[in-house]
Amino acid sequence: MKAFEGTMMIHQPLPALSNSTKLLLFAPTFSHKLCRSFSAASPAHEMGLRLSKKASSGNTPRHFNKTSSSVKHTTPNAYNQRTQERVLEEESPRVSETTLPLKTSQGQAFPMGVSEVENGINFAIFSQHATAVTLCLSLPKREKLDWQDGGMIELPLDPRVNKTGDIWHICIEDLPRSEVLYGYRVDGPRDWHQGHRFDSSIVLIDPYAKLVEGRRHFGDASAKLSKFLGTYEFESLPFDWGDNYKLPNIPEKDLVIYEMNVRAFTVDESSGLDPEIRGSYLGLIQKIPHLLELGINAVELLPVFEFDEMEFQRRRNPRDHMVNTWGYSTINFFSPMSRYAGGGGGPLKASWEFKEMVKALHGAGIEVILDVVYNHTNEADDANPYTTSFRGIDNKVYYMVDGNGQLLNYAGCGNTLNCNHPVVMELILDSLRHWVVEYHVDGFRFDLASVLCRGTDGSPLNAPPLIRAIAKDAILSRCKIIAEPWDCRGLYLVGKFPNWDRWAEWNGKYRDDLRKFIKGDPGMKGILATRISGSSDLYRVNKRKPYHSINFIIAHDGFTLYDMVSYNYKHNEANGEGGNDGCNDNFSWNCGFEGETDDASIKALRSRQMKNFHLALMVSQGTPMMLMGDEYGHTRYGNNNSYGHDTAINNFQWGQLETKKNSHYRFFSEVIKFRQSRRVFGREDFLNIVNFLFFCIPNGMKFI
């Protein structure tokens, strides 16, 4: 095909392109030009060439510019603070500086996602039910990236050539090896009652994208409607882990886990950090000395996969004042949260700095466990969908639907990932392996893991294929794997989670029973003895060990430790849901007054109760886990579901820590170190009656 007016050259057209094939061009940097449609000499290679005005997302209709002489085009700049107005005018024919020759070939089905192959950049995406797939590309600017300034190059894939089984693929030569943004338009059956949700107006994120570009600064309200696209990087040298680098490889019986949020840990001004790295992976590195002084040896990070913290503000609703700071709303399972990069550095910098964080933690002897959310995604429900990827690519495969094509909701967030479908299962396994191989993480805590024990129709499975595959996978064999063994539809599997002698569990019964005992409920002495000795009633099965019980009293959802002894009732009015969210069964006691008080006797009692909880946790058989901030008595003022507050409600208060260094904090730190210095608290096997007495009496099991 001949080049037309110097705009784009295509040598080697797509094999067997149909007459209806269209290529839509956007040259995003310099003076833009609108290109007229034209016909090639050969009818077999006839192709329309025109400008795609703007890549769509969500439910925005697709628009294309007409080939007129002048068009005014007003678009927000995703990475600047103000809206810029741009005018696109037709110019006399000349060769644009962004003109690139595109040479394409059939491509290959594997690996999934984007890969660099011998003859170019290969793109591969799964969709079983799609009838049309179009690859959308935005090429890098010379100075900066801003795909939202206009349209994209669109390459429709020919199913007769660019499809193998259910995988669509294409290879493009001479593409830049970095900073290319890409996504897909996918079309297919519109039969809602068959479970399909295709909408070709939306540009979708590749489920296998290793990096995701979008909003650059966390919580930036001026960019709250930012779109997200995949990107890739094949130019950088491999990350240097160092000659003396080694994994901590801490035995499970010796772990002391600290559950924490990357952003909330250092974003507060009281952290004393440079504003450019507050709330970032690099910020966490600066505070490793605190973790060492406290005595923990593993961090469990709240979700660090890419998520949209502004999702509540995309439409008017009772929660549109909130910012999702916890991150349990995954957009993509392979890419690190890009807005945890320092200084708005973007996805590549986030990836690099995440590795720096892991390397630094490992160098300090601290393991990294990720809280992962494979039970649902950000795409919500059918009433208010937020379509960014899976829903538009193949809803019927990626999500559980009932016989009428309606989404099933076992996760409480509007959709449920179809985890035991073979394609989805492989996606999850590939994601986990990626985090272990690429980022060197040490383990995973699976949010609402009982969802992963359901079949494609939602029914519970005795031997879920995904759970078994994770337990048996060679790459994951060195990892800690921890289940939150319940879901939002009553599949409560504490002590009964399918485990293959590998899976540990958040022990919800330990949490509830310790709370009841310490607040003074009657009849709890016997069950207390069972819980502190390793919950053998739950875990003494087959080859399971005491450390398969993850003991905790406080976690991210629910009261903080301070609030546990200060509030009888939740106070969630700030969440915008009329107080209907959050758990009502907190088993808490306010020590005689609801909330803050100046009464010295109540404050002293609360202090003793917090110490009782911490001591009981640290001398129990099993693996202890504490929550960030409990070491100084952080309060959320009775809010037991604070997922949407990017404020001091969630953020670590370093000034308060300083005031408690010689009292509350010192006690917490010394008790952790006491545990780690006594091998008796980290037994490999369950206690019998003789060694139970030996365990309890000499170590002074007494509460104050």
XYZ file of C-alpha atoms in Angstrom:
704
model
C 0.000 0.000 0.000
C 1.291 3.476 -0.846
C 1.699 6.097 1.819
C -1.053 8.725 1.713
C 0.026 12.340 2.161
C 2.974 11.240 4.316
C 0.767 10.382 7.289
C 1.385 6.671 7.754
C 3.110 4.017 5.751
C 2.046 0.402 5.863
C 4.461 -2.033 4.252
C 3.159 -5.631 4.389
C -0.545 -5.154 5.123
C -2.390 -7.465 7.477
C -2.883 -10.795 5.737
C -6.317 -11.298 4.202
C -7.715 -7.998 5.432
C -11.349 -7.571 4.548
C -12.576 -4.596 2.533
C -14.268 -3.214 5.633
C -11.078 -3.107 7.707
C -10.388 0.355 9.096
C -7.311 1.972 10.569
C -7.801 5.020 12.772
C -4.805 7.245 13.315
C -3.803 9.646 16.020
C -0.391 11.323 15.983
C -0.526 12.772 19.487
C 2.198 15.383 19.648
C 2.660 17.975 17.031
C 0.260 19.729 14.672
C -2.518 17.315 13.965
C -4.098 16.566 10.664
C -7.370 15.070 9.641
C -6.957 12.466 6.938
C -9.373 11.842 4.128
C -10.586 8.353 3.357
C -8.921 6.780 0.385
C -8.939 3.609 -1.655
C -5.833 1.601 -2.366
C -5.100 0.340 -5.833
C -5.770 -3.201 -4.773
C -9.388 -3.869 -3.630
C -8.093 -6.576 -1.289
C -6.181 -3.947 0.672
C -8.828 -1.231 0.678
C -8.645 0.576 3.985
C -10.308 3.646 5.528
C -7.906 6.036 7.268
C -9.296 8.620 9.653
C -8.851 10.210 13.029
C -10.419 8.619 16.088
C -11.385 11.610 18.204
C -11.070 10.251 21.698
C -10.662 6.857 23.281
C -13.746 6.053 25.323
C -14.076 4.379 28.675
C -16.902 3.629 31.046
C -20.175 4.014 29.202
C -19.224 7.043 27.116
C -20.431 6.772 23.486
C -17.773 6.406 20.818
C -17.261 9.392 18.516
C -15.175 9.950 15.421
C -14.228 13.221 13.760
C -15.644 13.856 10.342
C -13.129 14.778 7.661
C -13.984 18.438 7.672
C -11.702 21.388 7.223
C -11.575 22.559 10.806
C -12.590 21.020 14.112
C -12.330 22.493 17.596
C -11.380 19.803 20.100
C -11.481 20.523 23.825
C -10.102 17.828 26.132
C -8.775 17.719 29.687
C -5.093 17.041 30.086
C -4.760 14.062 32.411
C -1.515 15.138 34.024
C -1.851 18.932 34.191
C -3.931 20.909 36.654
C -5.976 22.798 34.086
C -7.921 22.034 30.963
C -6.131 22.823 27.747
C -7.937 23.736 24.564
C -6.531 22.428 21.330
C -7.542 23.184 17.768
C -7.095 20.537 15.087
C -6.824 22.020 11.651
C -6.275 20.414 8.287
C -2.868 21.257 6.908
C -1.163 21.033 3.563
C 0.302 17.589 2.925
C 3.648 17.025 4.641
C 5.414 14.271 6.559
C 4.651 14.496 10.304
C 7.508 14.028 12.747
C 5.467 11.249 14.411
C 4.928 9.332 11.197
C 5.805 5.672 11.744
C 5.804 2.788 9.322
C 3.581 0.028 10.676
C 4.434 -3.433 9.519
C 2.189 -6.136 10.917
C 2.090 -9.903 10.918
C -0.164 -12.619 12.229
C 1.359 -12.734 15.689
C 1.193 -15.596 18.171
C -1.210 -16.708 20.879
C 1.317 -16.999 23.702
C 2.446 -15.514 25.954
C -0.655 -13.581 26.900
C -0.461 -9.816 27.041
C 2.366 -7.901 25.390
C 5.694 -9.522 24.661
C 8.775 -8.649 22.678
C 9.421 -11.242 19.995
C 12.025 -11.552 17.278
C 10.029 -9.674 14.675
C 8.378 -7.008 16.818
C 5.905 -6.466 19.658
C 3.267 -9.184 20.046
C -0.192 -8.593 21.506
C -2.425 -11.465 22.659
C -5.777 -11.361 24.442
C -8.379 -13.991 25.300
C -12.059 -13.637 24.446
C -14.166 -16.699 23.811
C -17.393 -14.947 22.870
C -16.096 -11.870 21.028
C -16.947 -11.453 17.356
C -14.585 -8.517 16.807
C -11.426 -7.311 18.550
C -9.579 -4.089 17.743
C -6.153 -3.232 19.117
C -5.896 0.446 20.051
C -2.519 2.154 20.313
C -1.286 5.582 21.356
C 2.325 6.262 20.460
C 4.608 8.194 22.818
C 5.124 11.895 22.610
C 8.595 13.236 22.414
C 8.225 15.133 25.713
C 5.376 13.573 27.651
C 2.590 11.074 27.457
C -1.032 12.124 27.185
C -3.225 9.664 25.334
C -6.333 11.538 26.399
C -5.508 14.415 24.090
C -7.198 12.670 21.203
C -7.663 9.392 19.441
C -5.669 6.245 18.906
C -4.379 4.043 16.155
C -6.901 1.239 15.830
C -6.073 -2.101 14.239
C -9.034 -4.449 13.776
C -7.946 -8.091 14.020
C -9.077 -10.508 11.330
C -10.481 -13.627 13.053
C -9.436 -15.724 10.031
C -5.807 -14.773 10.576
C -5.291 -13.136 13.953
C -7.020 -15.717 16.100
C -5.959 -19.085 17.504
C -8.686 -20.831 19.432
C -10.103 -18.124 21.705
C -6.974 -15.985 21.686
C -6.720 -12.948 19.415
C -3.221 -11.828 18.485
C -1.144 -9.594 16.244
C 2.533 -8.673 15.921
C 3.645 -5.160 15.000
C 7.152 -4.341 13.874
C 8.943 -1.091 14.583
C 6.780 -0.053 17.515
C 8.614 1.849 20.247
C 9.813 -0.480 22.998
C 8.344 1.667 25.755
C 5.740 4.334 26.543
C 3.183 2.966 24.089
C -0.299 2.961 25.585
C -2.663 0.258 24.417
C -6.098 -1.239 24.945
C -8.808 -3.093 23.079
C -12.263 -2.513 21.738
C -14.188 -5.770 21.895
C -17.569 -6.527 20.369
C -19.787 -9.554 20.539
C -23.320 -10.735 21.277
C -25.514 -8.149 22.992
C -27.725 -10.730 24.679
C -27.777 -9.539 28.282
C -29.662 -12.598 29.496
C -26.914 -14.858 28.193
C -24.415 -13.042 30.400
C -22.789 -10.857 27.729
C -21.862 -7.198 28.346
C -19.994 -6.292 25.147
C -19.680 -2.600 24.274
C -17.259 -1.692 21.499
C -17.342 2.008 22.422
C -15.088 1.325 25.401
C -11.314 0.938 25.187
C -10.466 -1.851 27.629
C -7.381 -2.686 29.671
C -5.564 -5.894 28.769
C -6.017 -8.283 31.754
C -2.348 -9.259 31.287
C -0.991 -5.687 31.138
C 2.109 -5.583 33.333
C 1.882 -1.805 33.770
C -1.181 0.457 33.785
C -1.129 4.174 33.001
C -3.777 6.555 34.302
C -4.028 9.355 36.812
C -0.563 10.250 38.083
C -1.320 11.689 41.539
C -3.308 9.914 44.243
C -6.701 11.479 44.909
C -6.323 14.184 42.249
C -9.910 15.443 41.982
C -9.108 17.387 38.813
C -8.413 14.061 37.105
C -11.056 11.928 38.774
C -12.481 10.790 35.428
C -9.115 9.669 34.116
C -9.090 6.593 31.920
C -6.671 3.706 32.327
C -4.686 1.867 29.656
C -1.983 -0.750 29.585
C 1.602 0.057 28.736
C 4.884 -1.836 28.497
C 8.612 -1.385 28.934
C 11.262 -3.361 27.062
C 14.100 -0.818 27.094
C 15.204 -0.673 30.729
C 17.952 -2.861 32.103
C 16.837 -5.527 34.600
C 16.471 -4.353 38.169
C 19.664 -4.821 40.175
C 18.800 -6.837 43.264
C 22.460 -6.761 44.341
C 25.195 -9.350 44.708
C 24.518 -9.958 48.409
C 20.745 -9.956 48.136
C 18.882 -12.904 49.590
C 15.330 -13.751 50.554
C 14.630 -13.731 54.308
C 12.949 -17.193 54.181
C 11.575 -16.848 57.708
C 9.910 -20.042 58.994
C 6.166 -19.617 59.406
C 6.372 -20.475 63.100
C 8.618 -17.434 63.665
C 6.574 -14.820 61.809
C 5.165 -11.706 63.468
C 2.992 -9.970 60.870
C 2.299 -6.225 60.716
C -0.752 -5.400 58.583
C -0.294 -2.005 56.968
C -1.291 0.352 54.167
C 1.563 1.706 52.013
C 0.043 5.149 51.553
C -1.394 5.600 55.034
C 1.907 4.679 56.679
C 3.778 7.835 55.622
C 1.383 10.235 53.872
C 0.714 12.335 56.968
C 2.851 15.447 57.343
C 3.929 14.172 60.754
C 6.034 11.525 58.982
C 8.603 14.255 58.373
C 9.298 12.987 54.873
C 9.760 14.968 51.694
C 6.264 15.602 50.252
C 7.379 13.930 47.011
C 7.688 10.533 48.699
C 5.017 10.675 51.377
C 2.547 7.841 50.914
C 4.828 5.991 48.509
C 6.894 2.831 48.274
C 9.975 4.980 48.857
C 8.338 6.531 51.899
C 7.895 3.108 53.450
C 11.620 2.445 52.984
C 12.413 5.509 55.081
C 10.414 4.096 57.995
C 11.937 0.610 58.075
C 13.852 1.552 61.259
C 10.498 1.898 63.022
C 9.476 -1.603 61.942
C 12.781 -3.003 63.201
C 12.469 -1.195 66.520
C 8.934 -2.516 66.928
C 10.216 -6.049 66.345
C 7.993 -7.380 63.557
C 9.518 -9.447 60.730
C 6.788 -9.455 58.060
C 4.565 -6.771 56.576
C 1.193 -7.616 55.081
C 0.450 -4.818 52.624
C -3.123 -3.828 51.907
C -3.780 -4.075 48.143
C -0.994 -2.744 45.933
C -2.410 -3.869 42.577
C -3.619 -0.997 40.376
C -6.941 0.391 41.602
C -8.930 3.573 41.039
C -9.094 5.437 44.317
C -11.542 7.943 42.791
C -14.126 5.360 41.722
C -16.729 6.619 44.211
C -16.602 10.082 42.631
C -17.332 9.092 39.045
C -21.067 9.646 39.551
C -23.326 11.198 42.148
C -24.010 8.859 45.048
C -23.991 8.914 48.867
C -20.296 7.964 48.880
C -19.069 10.496 46.335
C -17.095 12.368 49.002
C -14.904 9.324 49.635
C -11.503 8.236 48.328
C -10.799 4.494 48.257
C -7.654 4.296 50.354
C -7.747 0.579 51.153
C -7.660 -0.534 47.511
C -9.976 -3.559 47.570
C -11.200 -2.783 44.062
C -8.656 -4.180 41.616
C -8.376 -2.919 38.036
C -5.517 -5.183 36.993
C -3.812 -8.144 38.668
C -0.272 -7.667 37.324
C 0.525 -3.969 37.707
C 1.681 -2.269 40.917
C -0.364 0.691 42.095
C 1.135 3.467 39.986
C 0.138 6.324 42.298
C 2.318 4.891 45.037
C 5.305 6.028 42.977
C 7.134 9.041 44.307
C 6.319 12.412 42.780
C 3.629 11.172 40.390
C 6.239 9.198 38.501
C 3.840 6.807 36.777
C 3.706 3.054 36.276
C 7.309 2.297 35.306
C 8.654 4.268 38.240
C 6.120 2.547 40.513
C 7.341 -0.850 39.357
C 10.962 0.118 39.971
C 10.298 1.657 43.383
C 8.189 -1.305 44.488
C 11.249 -3.478 43.870
C 13.401 -1.022 45.793
C 10.971 -1.330 48.695
C 11.023 -5.138 48.641
C 14.816 -5.157 48.396
C 15.121 -2.793 51.372
C 12.661 -4.753 53.497
C 14.421 -8.003 52.678
C 17.736 -6.402 53.527
C 16.279 -5.617 56.959
C 15.103 -9.213 57.387
C 11.426 -8.364 56.836
C 9.229 -10.442 54.533
C 6.604 -8.949 52.213
C 3.134 -10.484 52.067
C 0.559 -8.983 49.709
C -3.152 -8.742 50.455
C -4.645 -9.800 47.108
C -8.222 -9.459 45.876
C -9.164 -12.165 43.379
C -12.792 -12.435 44.490
C -14.130 -9.398 42.609
C -12.948 -6.391 40.595
C -13.656 -2.676 40.338
C -16.271 -3.180 37.598
C -19.157 -3.165 40.113
C -22.650 -4.378 39.212
C -25.146 -4.043 36.370
C -26.920 -1.085 37.960
C -23.812 1.126 38.001
C -21.102 -0.628 35.998
C -17.576 0.746 35.771
C -16.364 -1.162 32.724
C -12.596 -1.060 32.355
C -11.537 -4.594 31.353
C -12.984 -8.033 32.125
C -16.661 -7.118 31.824
C -16.232 -5.830 28.284
C -13.761 -8.510 27.157
C -15.832 -11.558 28.107
C -18.187 -11.045 31.035
C -19.608 -14.575 30.841
C -16.161 -16.104 31.311
C -14.601 -13.735 33.834
C -17.597 -13.388 36.174
C -20.105 -15.735 37.754
C -23.573 -15.306 36.254
C -26.809 -17.102 36.983
C -29.104 -18.871 34.511
C -30.589 -15.526 33.463
C -27.226 -13.945 32.782
C -27.295 -11.809 35.938
C -24.126 -11.237 37.928
C -23.786 -13.266 41.113
C -22.522 -11.366 44.142
C -20.622 -13.399 46.729
C -18.091 -10.648 47.463
C -20.513 -7.884 48.411
C -19.248 -5.539 45.695
C -21.567 -6.319 42.785
C -19.611 -8.981 40.907
C -17.760 -12.216 41.619
C -14.698 -13.341 39.710
C -15.222 -16.768 38.151
C -12.100 -18.111 39.851
C -12.431 -21.806 39.037
C -13.081 -21.315 35.334
C -9.899 -22.659 33.638
C -9.096 -19.361 31.911
C -9.614 -17.252 35.032
C -7.736 -19.757 37.169
C -4.714 -19.539 34.844
C -4.904 -15.733 34.930
C -4.760 -15.794 38.744
C -1.880 -18.276 38.789
C 0.039 -16.246 36.210
C -0.522 -13.127 38.304
C 0.748 -14.758 41.498
C 3.813 -16.148 39.735
C 4.520 -12.717 38.259
C 4.624 -11.109 41.701
C 6.933 -13.819 43.013
C 9.324 -13.898 40.040
C 9.339 -10.219 39.070
C 8.887 -8.573 42.476
C 10.251 -11.247 44.880
C 7.303 -11.098 47.281
C 7.171 -13.742 49.994
C 3.501 -14.572 50.230
C -0.124 -13.661 49.788
C -3.177 -13.137 51.943
C -6.306 -13.885 49.877
C -9.217 -11.562 50.571
C -12.584 -13.365 50.971
C -10.885 -16.593 49.981
C -14.066 -18.651 50.337
C -15.129 -17.140 47.006
C -12.179 -19.024 45.504
C -13.794 -22.223 46.784
C -16.935 -21.790 44.668
C -17.630 -23.368 41.308
C -18.616 -21.488 38.191
C -22.249 -21.578 39.321
C -21.376 -20.325 42.804
C -21.806 -23.646 44.603
C -19.139 -24.593 47.203
C -16.487 -27.083 46.114
C -14.804 -29.575 48.428
C -11.586 -29.550 46.406
C -11.456 -26.232 44.509
C -9.068 -26.516 41.538
C -7.613 -23.040 42.072
C -6.903 -23.579 45.773
C -5.186 -26.874 45.008
C -3.205 -25.383 42.125
C -1.883 -22.569 44.334
C -0.874 -25.077 47.016
C 0.920 -27.322 44.517
C 2.507 -24.725 42.225
C 6.306 -24.995 42.032
C 6.966 -21.254 41.775
C 4.649 -20.510 44.700
C 6.075 -23.313 46.826
C 8.280 -20.982 48.901
C 5.426 -18.561 49.571
C 3.234 -18.112 52.592
C -0.387 -18.531 51.475
C -3.052 -17.226 53.824
C -6.829 -17.421 53.402
C -9.468 -15.104 54.761
C -11.787 -18.113 55.069
C -15.218 -16.570 54.581
C -17.189 -14.579 52.034
C -20.238 -12.317 52.005
C -22.746 -15.099 51.403
C -22.066 -17.227 54.468
C -19.396 -19.688 53.302
C -17.546 -19.671 56.645
C -14.567 -22.039 56.454
C -12.489 -21.203 59.537
C -10.730 -24.466 60.407
C -12.245 -26.133 57.344
C -10.619 -24.289 54.468
C -9.333 -26.735 51.795
C -5.630 -26.600 52.504
C -3.457 -29.489 51.234
C -1.469 -28.889 54.454
C -0.190 -25.615 52.969
C -2.822 -22.958 53.501
C -2.888 -20.872 56.672
C -6.065 -19.052 57.723
C -7.083 -15.831 59.386
C -8.517 -17.345 62.563
C -11.743 -15.409 63.047
C -12.685 -17.582 66.025
C -9.468 -16.606 67.798
C -10.339 -12.924 67.285
C -13.881 -13.267 68.612
C -13.051 -15.523 71.555
C -10.143 -13.385 72.781
C -12.305 -10.281 72.587
C -15.073 -11.948 74.573
C -12.726 -13.233 77.275
C -10.828 -10.002 77.840
C -13.946 -7.859 77.990
C -15.273 -10.207 80.646
C -17.855 -12.473 79.041
C -18.624 -15.486 81.293
C -17.739 -19.078 80.416
C -14.729 -18.276 78.240
C -11.817 -19.772 80.241
C -11.817 -23.139 78.510
C -12.024 -21.742 75.014
C -9.298 -19.206 75.885
C -6.965 -22.077 76.751
C -7.754 -23.707 73.403
C -7.109 -20.513 71.461
C -3.809 -19.538 73.104
C -2.506 -23.083 72.713
C -2.935 -23.051 68.926
C -6.641 -23.777 68.253
C -6.086 -27.497 67.957
C -9.856 -27.954 67.682
C -9.601 -26.261 64.294
C -6.161 -27.074 62.913
C -5.025 -30.390 64.374
C -5.935 -32.220 61.169
C -3.653 -34.174 58.860
C -0.307 -32.361 58.748
C -1.509 -28.907 59.685
C 0.483 -26.983 62.256
C -0.259 -24.373 64.944
C 1.249 -21.674 62.703
C -1.503 -22.274 60.148
C -3.655 -20.263 62.540
C -3.079 -16.567 61.830
C -4.014 -15.151 65.216
C -5.313 -11.604 65.280
C -7.524 -9.431 67.412
C -7.504 -6.369 65.177
C -7.344 -6.035 61.390
C -7.842 -3.235 58.868
C -11.618 -3.706 58.795
C -13.243 -3.274 62.177
C -12.221 -1.295 65.231
C -8.636 -0.360 65.950
C -7.309 -1.661 69.254
C -7.917 1.697 70.934
C -11.464 1.823 69.598
C -12.046 -1.761 70.744
C -11.733 -0.555 74.341
C -13.399 2.837 73.757
C -16.599 2.129 71.813
C -19.494 -0.262 72.240
C -21.011 0.748 68.919
C -19.712 1.606 65.473
C -19.836 5.249 64.392
C -19.755 5.139 60.597
C -21.864 8.188 59.788
C -19.014 9.754 57.788
C -19.170 6.893 55.280
C -22.398 8.120 53.696
C -24.330 4.879 54.084
C -26.502 5.874 57.017
C -24.505 3.736 59.423
C -25.589 0.564 57.628
C -22.079 -0.467 56.624
C -19.534 -2.188 58.816
C -19.918 -5.069 61.228
C -22.306 -4.855 64.174
C -20.767 -7.765 66.115
C -17.598 -6.168 67.443
C -17.461 -7.790 70.916
C -16.041 -4.542 72.234
C -16.297 -2.775 75.606
C -15.871 0.966 76.077
C -14.726 0.635 79.704
C -17.640 2.715 80.948
C -17.872 5.630 78.515
C -18.556 5.823 74.782
C -15.679 7.501 72.964
C -13.206 10.117 74.131
C -13.090 11.038 77.792
C -10.916 12.910 80.288
C -11.702 10.457 83.070
C -8.297 9.243 84.261
C -9.588 5.950 85.655
C -11.299 5.024 82.378
C -8.200 5.942 80.395
C -6.035 3.813 82.686
C -8.403 0.858 82.323
C -8.371 1.189 78.555
C -4.581 1.213 78.581
C -4.492 -2.000 80.618
C -7.018 -3.666 78.341
C -4.987 -2.851 75.238
C -1.931 -4.369 76.909
C -3.946 -7.462 77.842
C -4.983 -7.943 74.215
C -1.448 -7.511 72.931
C 0.100 -9.798 75.519
C -2.437 -12.556 74.855
C -1.768 -12.298 71.120
C 1.994 -12.490 71.450
C 2.101 -15.472 73.812
C -0.394 -17.573 71.816
C 0.695 -20.531 69.710
C 0.159 -19.689 66.052
C 1.217 -16.756 63.895
C 0.409 -13.336 65.405
C -0.727 -10.397 63.279
C -1.162 -6.829 64.529
C -2.469 -3.705 62.821
C -0.431 -0.635 61.902
C -0.968 2.092 64.467
C -1.984 -0.116 67.362
C 1.540 0.275 68.722
C 0.636 3.839 69.773
C -3.155 3.491 70.153
C -4.482 4.869 66.859
C -8.142 5.824 66.829
C -10.660 6.063 64.001
C -13.175 7.527 66.435
C -15.389 4.482 66.308
C -15.504 4.084 62.521
C -15.136 0.348 61.892
C -15.214 0.539 58.092
C -12.918 3.423 57.186
C -12.035 2.325 53.644
C -12.909 5.681 52.071
C -11.070 8.235 54.206
C -7.727 9.568 53.012
C -7.300 11.449 56.284
C -5.945 11.070 59.803
C -8.715 8.528 60.399
C -6.546 6.030 58.514
C -3.157 7.706 58.334
C -0.367 6.834 60.761
C 0.173 9.674 63.226
C 3.912 9.892 63.844
C 3.498 12.672 66.394
C 1.260 10.490 68.540
C 3.809 7.700 68.308
C 6.455 9.993 69.815
C 4.236 10.793 72.795
C 3.799 7.064 73.511
C 7.399 5.954 72.948
C 8.166 5.425 76.640
C 4.827 3.920 77.657
C 2.348 2.167 75.397
C 4.777 1.728 72.496
C 7.593 0.441 74.695
C 5.331 -2.239 76.156
C 4.164 -3.373 72.710
C 7.683 -3.542 71.329
C 9.112 -5.393 74.327
C 6.333 -7.999 74.276
C 7.016 -8.721 70.591
C 10.721 -9.137 71.323
C 9.886 -11.325 74.324
C 7.947 -13.643 72.033
C 10.748 -13.857 69.514
C 13.330 -14.619 72.179
C 11.353 -17.604 73.557
C 11.152 -20.622 71.257
C 8.285 -22.021 73.313
C 5.880 -19.549 71.654
C 6.611 -20.797 68.134
C 6.100 -24.520 68.342
C 6.084 -26.755 65.279
C 3.541 -29.104 66.836
C 0.435 -28.869 68.945
C 0.631 -28.978 72.727
C -0.539 -31.959 74.740
C -1.720 -31.636 78.332
C 1.761 -32.054 79.821
C 3.576 -29.529 77.705
C 0.559 -27.201 77.837
C 1.064 -26.883 81.603
C 4.806 -26.512 81.028
C 4.017 -23.762 78.524
C 1.582 -21.815 80.696
C 2.913 -21.892 84.249
C 6.590 -20.884 83.846
C 5.709 -18.070 81.452
C 3.329 -16.454 83.908
C 0.084 -16.514 81.933
C -1.582 -13.757 83.861
C -3.612 -10.776 82.744
C -3.527 -7.389 84.409
